[in-house]
C-alpha cells in the first residue's frame, strides 16, 4: 500500500470507519461502499493519476481500497454528489508517537480546482479536532510538484526526502517527500 503506515514500524491502529459524512467547503468525504470500486478503478486508470499510483484493476481496487482494513479509514471524495477521488487515513495511537497519516487521489478533471486541499483540510480538521492528533503526515513523490503545492496550501511542510521510497510499475524506485502538518499549522 502506498506509504500509509507507521513511522518507525509502530503499529497503526484501527480507525473506526465513520457512518457520518465529513463535509468540507466544496467536497464531502463519505465512507466507501461496495459500489465505488468501478469508479475508483476508472479514476486510477487515468494517465495523470496512474503516473503516481501505478497500475490498478478492479480486483485490486476492491481488495486494497474497498475491502475493510483495520488500519485505515477510507473515504470517497464527492463533489456535487459525484465521486471525484479517494482519501485514506491511518492513526498511530502509541501515546509517545501519536499522529495520523493520509493520502489521496483525484480524477484528472477535478485537479487544480481546490478539491484536494479541501479534502485534506476536512480530514485534518477531523483528525485534529475530533481524534486529538497533533501531527499529520503525507508523502507525495518528489516529482509530484502539483500535489506538493496543493498540500502546502493546507499547511503541510517538507520534512525531508525519503530516497528510493516507492517502486513504480516499470520497476524503478522514486523518492518521496515526507511532509507534515502540526495542529496549529492547519490552514482552516
mmCIF file of C-alpha atoms in Angstrom:
data_model
loop_
_atom_site.group_PDB
_atom_site.id
_atom_site.type_symbol
_atom_site.label_atom_id
_atom_site.label_comp_id
_atom_site.label_asym_id
_atom_site.label_seq_id
_atom_site.Cartn_x
_atom_site.Cartn_y
_atom_site.Cartn_z
ATOM 1 C CA UNK A 1 0.000 0.000 0.000
ATOM 2 C CA UNK A 2 1.244 3.484 -0.807
ATOM 3 C CA UNK A 3 3.256 4.873 2.065
ATOM 4 C CA UNK A 4 0.430 4.780 4.560
ATOM 5 C CA UNK A 5 1.644 3.142 7.633
ATOM 6 C CA UNK A 6 3.658 3.729 10.630
ATOM 7 C CA UNK A 7 6.868 5.611 11.039
ATOM 8 C CA UNK A 8 9.454 3.501 12.822
ATOM 9 C CA UNK A 9 7.389 0.327 12.328
ATOM 10 C CA UNK A 10 4.982 1.316 15.091
ATOM 11 C CA UNK A 11 1.602 -0.359 14.982
ATOM 12 C CA UNK A 12 -1.086 1.595 13.181
ATOM 13 C CA UNK A 13 -4.386 1.044 14.974
ATOM 14 C CA UNK A 14 -7.884 0.809 13.624
ATOM 15 C CA UNK A 15 -9.737 3.980 12.846
ATOM 16 C CA UNK A 16 -13.414 3.417 13.354
ATOM 17 C CA UNK A 17 -14.999 3.967 9.986
ATOM 18 C CA UNK A 18 -17.452 6.793 10.293
ATOM 19 C CA UNK A 19 -21.029 6.304 9.262
ATOM 20 C CA UNK A 20 -21.337 10.068 9.112
ATOM 21 C CA UNK A 21 -20.064 12.126 6.197
ATOM 22 C CA UNK A 22 -17.389 14.793 6.696
ATOM 23 C CA UNK A 23 -18.260 17.988 4.835
ATOM 24 C CA UNK A 24 -15.735 20.467 3.515
ATOM 25 C CA UNK A 25 -16.257 23.720 1.664
ATOM 26 C CA UNK A 26 -16.588 22.041 -1.745
ATOM 27 C CA UNK A 27 -16.367 18.316 -1.042
ATOM 28 C CA UNK A 28 -17.905 15.597 1.066
ATOM 29 C CA UNK A 29 -15.892 12.681 2.425
ATOM 30 C CA UNK A 30 -18.073 9.619 2.857
ATOM 31 C CA UNK A 31 -17.125 6.075 3.820
ATOM 32 C CA UNK A 32 -16.551 3.883 0.778
ATOM 33 C CA UNK A 33 -19.187 1.422 -0.320
ATOM 34 C CA UNK A 34 -19.049 -1.734 -2.412
ATOM 35 C CA UNK A 35 -20.398 0.198 -5.412
ATOM 36 C CA UNK A 36 -17.405 2.568 -5.501
ATOM 37 C CA UNK A 37 -14.917 0.079 -6.933
ATOM 38 C CA UNK A 38 -15.598 0.634 -10.633
ATOM 39 C CA UNK A 39 -15.439 4.427 -10.284
ATOM 40 C CA UNK A 40 -12.153 4.302 -8.360
ATOM 41 C CA UNK A 41 -10.661 1.859 -10.894
ATOM 42 C CA UNK A 42 -11.690 4.250 -13.678
ATOM 43 C CA UNK A 43 -10.027 7.191 -11.906
ATOM 44 C CA UNK A 44 -6.863 5.197 -11.199
ATOM 45 C CA UNK A 45 -6.644 4.289 -14.908
ATOM 46 C CA UNK A 46 -6.389 7.954 -15.930
ATOM 47 C CA UNK A 47 -2.777 8.582 -17.027
ATOM 48 C CA UNK A 48 -2.307 11.608 -14.730
ATOM 49 C CA UNK A 49 -3.383 9.509 -11.723
ATOM 50 C CA UNK A 50 -1.706 6.245 -12.756
ATOM 51 C CA UNK A 51 1.586 8.138 -13.109
ATOM 52 C CA UNK A 52 1.734 8.428 -9.304
ATOM 53 C CA UNK A 53 -0.416 5.496 -8.141
ATOM 54 C CA UNK A 54 0.661 2.786 -10.591
ATOM 55 C CA UNK A 55 -1.442 0.126 -12.267
ATOM 56 C CA UNK A 56 -4.780 -0.831 -10.704
ATOM 57 C CA UNK A 57 -7.568 -3.041 -11.960
ATOM 58 C CA UNK A 58 -10.999 -3.552 -10.432
ATOM 59 C CA UNK A 59 -9.915 -6.647 -8.475
ATOM 60 C CA UNK A 60 -7.015 -4.776 -6.871
ATOM 61 C CA UNK A 61 -9.215 -1.751 -6.086
ATOM 62 C CA UNK A 62 -11.791 -3.981 -4.408
ATOM 63 C CA UNK A 63 -9.118 -5.879 -2.477
ATOM 64 C CA UNK A 64 -6.832 -2.994 -1.471
ATOM 65 C CA UNK A 65 -9.129 0.050 -1.312
ATOM 66 C CA UNK A 66 -12.728 -1.110 -0.818
ATOM 67 C CA UNK A 67 -12.361 -4.149 1.465
ATOM 68 C CA UNK A 68 -12.333 -3.248 5.161
ATOM 69 C CA UNK A 69 -8.862 -2.669 6.582
ATOM 70 C CA UNK A 70 -8.426 -2.370 10.338
ATOM 71 C CA UNK A 71 -5.541 0.078 9.859
ATOM 72 C CA UNK A 72 -7.278 2.657 7.662
ATOM 73 C CA UNK A 73 -10.364 4.815 7.301
ATOM 74 C CA UNK A 74 -11.267 5.046 3.621
ATOM 75 C CA UNK A 75 -13.415 7.700 2.002
ATOM 76 C CA UNK A 76 -14.844 8.586 -1.370
ATOM 77 C CA UNK A 77 -14.293 12.250 -2.183
ATOM 78 C CA UNK A 78 -17.502 13.667 -3.653
ATOM 79 C CA UNK A 79 -18.076 16.989 -5.363
ATOM 80 C CA UNK A 80 -21.629 17.952 -6.288
ATOM 81 C CA UNK A 81 -22.714 14.377 -5.491
ATOM 82 C CA UNK A 82 -20.198 12.760 -7.863
ATOM 83 C CA UNK A 83 -17.196 10.667 -6.748
ATOM 84 C CA UNK A 84 -14.071 12.507 -7.875
ATOM 85 C CA UNK A 85 -11.465 10.761 -5.727
ATOM 86 C CA UNK A 86 -10.352 8.708 -2.773
ATOM 87 C CA UNK A 87 -8.766 9.510 0.588
ATOM 88 C CA UNK A 88 -7.473 7.267 3.334
ATOM 89 C CA UNK A 89 -6.205 7.984 6.824
ATOM 90 C CA UNK A 90 -4.380 5.884 9.395
ATOM 91 C CA UNK A 91 -3.719 6.609 13.046
ATOM 92 C CA UNK A 92 -0.707 5.829 15.196
ATOM 93 C CA UNK A 93 -2.124 5.667 18.693
ATOM 94 C CA UNK A 94 1.032 4.864 20.666
ATOM 95 C CA UNK A 95 0.956 7.826 23.104
ATOM 96 C CA UNK A 96 4.607 8.747 22.599
ATOM 97 C CA UNK A 97 4.277 8.730 18.784
ATOM 98 C CA UNK A 98 0.615 9.632 18.275
ATOM 99 C CA UNK A 99 -0.092 11.058 14.830
ATOM 100 C CA UNK A 100 -2.081 10.323 11.686
ATOM 101 C CA UNK A 101 -1.087 9.859 8.053
ATOM 102 C CA UNK A 102 -3.177 10.496 4.959
ATOM 103 C CA UNK A 103 -3.090 10.052 1.189
ATOM 104 C CA UNK A 104 -5.467 10.755 -1.666
ATOM 105 C CA UNK A 105 -6.022 10.843 -5.399
ATOM 106 C CA UNK A 106 -8.378 12.877 -7.568
ATOM 107 C CA UNK A 107 -9.839 12.447 -11.024
ATOM 108 C CA UNK A 108 -7.798 14.487 -13.526
ATOM 109 C CA UNK A 109 -10.712 16.853 -14.284
ATOM 110 C CA UNK A 110 -11.062 17.570 -10.539
ATOM 111 C CA UNK A 111 -7.432 18.574 -10.085
ATOM 112 C CA UNK A 112 -6.408 22.226 -9.881
ATOM 113 C CA UNK A 113 -9.814 23.309 -8.534
ATOM 114 C CA UNK A 114 -9.050 23.314 -4.804
ATOM 115 C CA UNK A 115 -10.834 19.998 -4.161
ATOM 116 C CA UNK A 116 -7.706 18.154 -2.971
ATOM 117 C CA UNK A 117 -6.767 20.826 -0.430
ATOM 118 C CA UNK A 118 -10.415 20.956 0.696
ATOM 119 C CA UNK A 119 -10.438 17.172 1.234
ATOM 120 C CA UNK A 120 -7.159 17.354 3.170
ATOM 121 C CA UNK A 121 -8.357 20.306 5.245
ATOM 122 C CA UNK A 122 -11.565 18.417 6.063
ATOM 123 C CA UNK A 123 -9.847 15.194 7.168
ATOM 124 C CA UNK A 124 -7.100 17.109 9.005
ATOM 125 C CA UNK A 125 -9.659 19.121 10.982
ATOM 126 C CA UNK A 126 -11.433 15.873 11.901
ATOM 127 C CA UNK A 127 -8.190 14.163 12.930
ATOM 128 C CA UNK A 128 -7.069 17.158 14.987
ATOM 129 C CA UNK A 129 -10.367 18.365 16.472
ATOM 130 C CA UNK A 130 -12.254 15.088 16.917
ATOM 131 C CA UNK A 131 -9.495 12.478 17.167
ATOM 132 C CA UNK A 132 -6.949 14.544 19.132
ATOM 133 C CA UNK A 133 -3.943 14.245 16.813
ATOM 134 C CA UNK A 134 -1.246 16.897 16.916
ATOM 135 C CA UNK A 135 0.565 15.931 13.683
ATOM 136 C CA UNK A 136 -0.448 14.560 10.281
ATOM 137 C CA UNK A 137 1.901 13.271 7.588
ATOM 138 C CA UNK A 138 1.654 12.764 3.831
ATOM 139 C CA UNK A 139 4.315 11.507 1.413
ATOM 140 C CA UNK A 140 3.980 12.558 -2.249
ATOM 141 C CA UNK A 141 6.547 11.698 -4.882
ATOM 142 C CA UNK A 142 9.257 14.369 -5.005
ATOM 143 C CA UNK A 143 8.487 14.936 -8.685
ATOM 144 C CA UNK A 144 4.769 15.497 -7.999
ATOM 145 C CA UNK A 145 5.156 19.238 -7.598
ATOM 146 C CA UNK A 146 1.444 19.879 -8.226
ATOM 147 C CA UNK A 147 0.476 17.728 -5.220
ATOM 148 C CA UNK A 148 3.222 19.199 -3.042
ATOM 149 C CA UNK A 149 1.969 22.730 -3.764
ATOM 150 C CA UNK A 150 -1.627 21.681 -3.020
ATOM 151 C CA UNK A 151 -0.612 20.130 0.304
ATOM 152 C CA UNK A 152 1.382 23.235 1.239
ATOM 153 C CA UNK A 153 -1.786 25.343 0.815
ATOM 154 C CA UNK A 154 -3.315 23.363 3.700
ATOM 155 C CA UNK A 155 -0.220 23.914 5.876
ATOM 156 C CA UNK A 156 1.887 20.794 5.212
ATOM 157 C CA UNK A 157 5.627 21.479 5.313
ATOM 158 C CA UNK A 158 8.535 19.473 3.892
ATOM 159 C CA UNK A 159 10.373 17.336 6.442
ATOM 160 C CA UNK A 160 12.807 15.524 4.170
ATOM 161 C CA UNK A 161 13.290 13.303 1.170
ATOM 162 C CA UNK A 162 12.833 9.562 1.563
ATOM 163 C CA UNK A 163 15.170 8.122 -1.047
ATOM 164 C CA UNK A 164 14.113 5.220 -3.291
ATOM 165 C CA UNK A 165 10.858 5.121 -1.351
ATOM 166 C CA UNK A 166 8.358 3.646 -3.798
ATOM 167 C CA UNK A 167 8.656 1.223 -6.699
ATOM 168 C CA UNK A 168 6.834 2.305 -9.848
ATOM 169 C CA UNK A 169 5.196 -0.083 -12.360
ATOM 170 C CA UNK A 170 8.314 -0.032 -14.569
ATOM 171 C CA UNK A 171 10.407 -1.255 -11.617
ATOM 172 C CA UNK A 172 12.237 1.998 -10.933
ATOM 173 C CA UNK A 173 12.363 3.418 -7.426
ATOM 174 C CA UNK A 174 11.363 7.028 -6.867
ATOM 175 C CA UNK A 175 11.959 9.424 -3.999
ATOM 176 C CA UNK A 176 9.119 10.777 -1.863
ATOM 177 C CA UNK A 177 8.866 13.959 0.129
ATOM 178 C CA UNK A 178 7.774 13.443 3.713
ATOM 179 C CA UNK A 179 5.559 16.361 4.683
ATOM 180 C CA UNK A 180 3.881 17.033 7.991
ATOM 181 C CA UNK A 181 1.309 19.345 9.442
ATOM 182 C CA UNK A 182 1.153 20.311 13.105
ATOM 183 C CA UNK A 183 -2.279 21.071 14.528
ATOM 184 C CA UNK A 184 -1.577 24.787 14.907
ATOM 185 C CA UNK A 185 -0.408 24.999 11.261
ATOM 186 C CA UNK A 186 -3.655 23.799 9.667
ATOM 187 C CA UNK A 187 -4.894 26.479 7.286
ATOM 188 C CA UNK A 188 -8.584 26.480 8.026
#
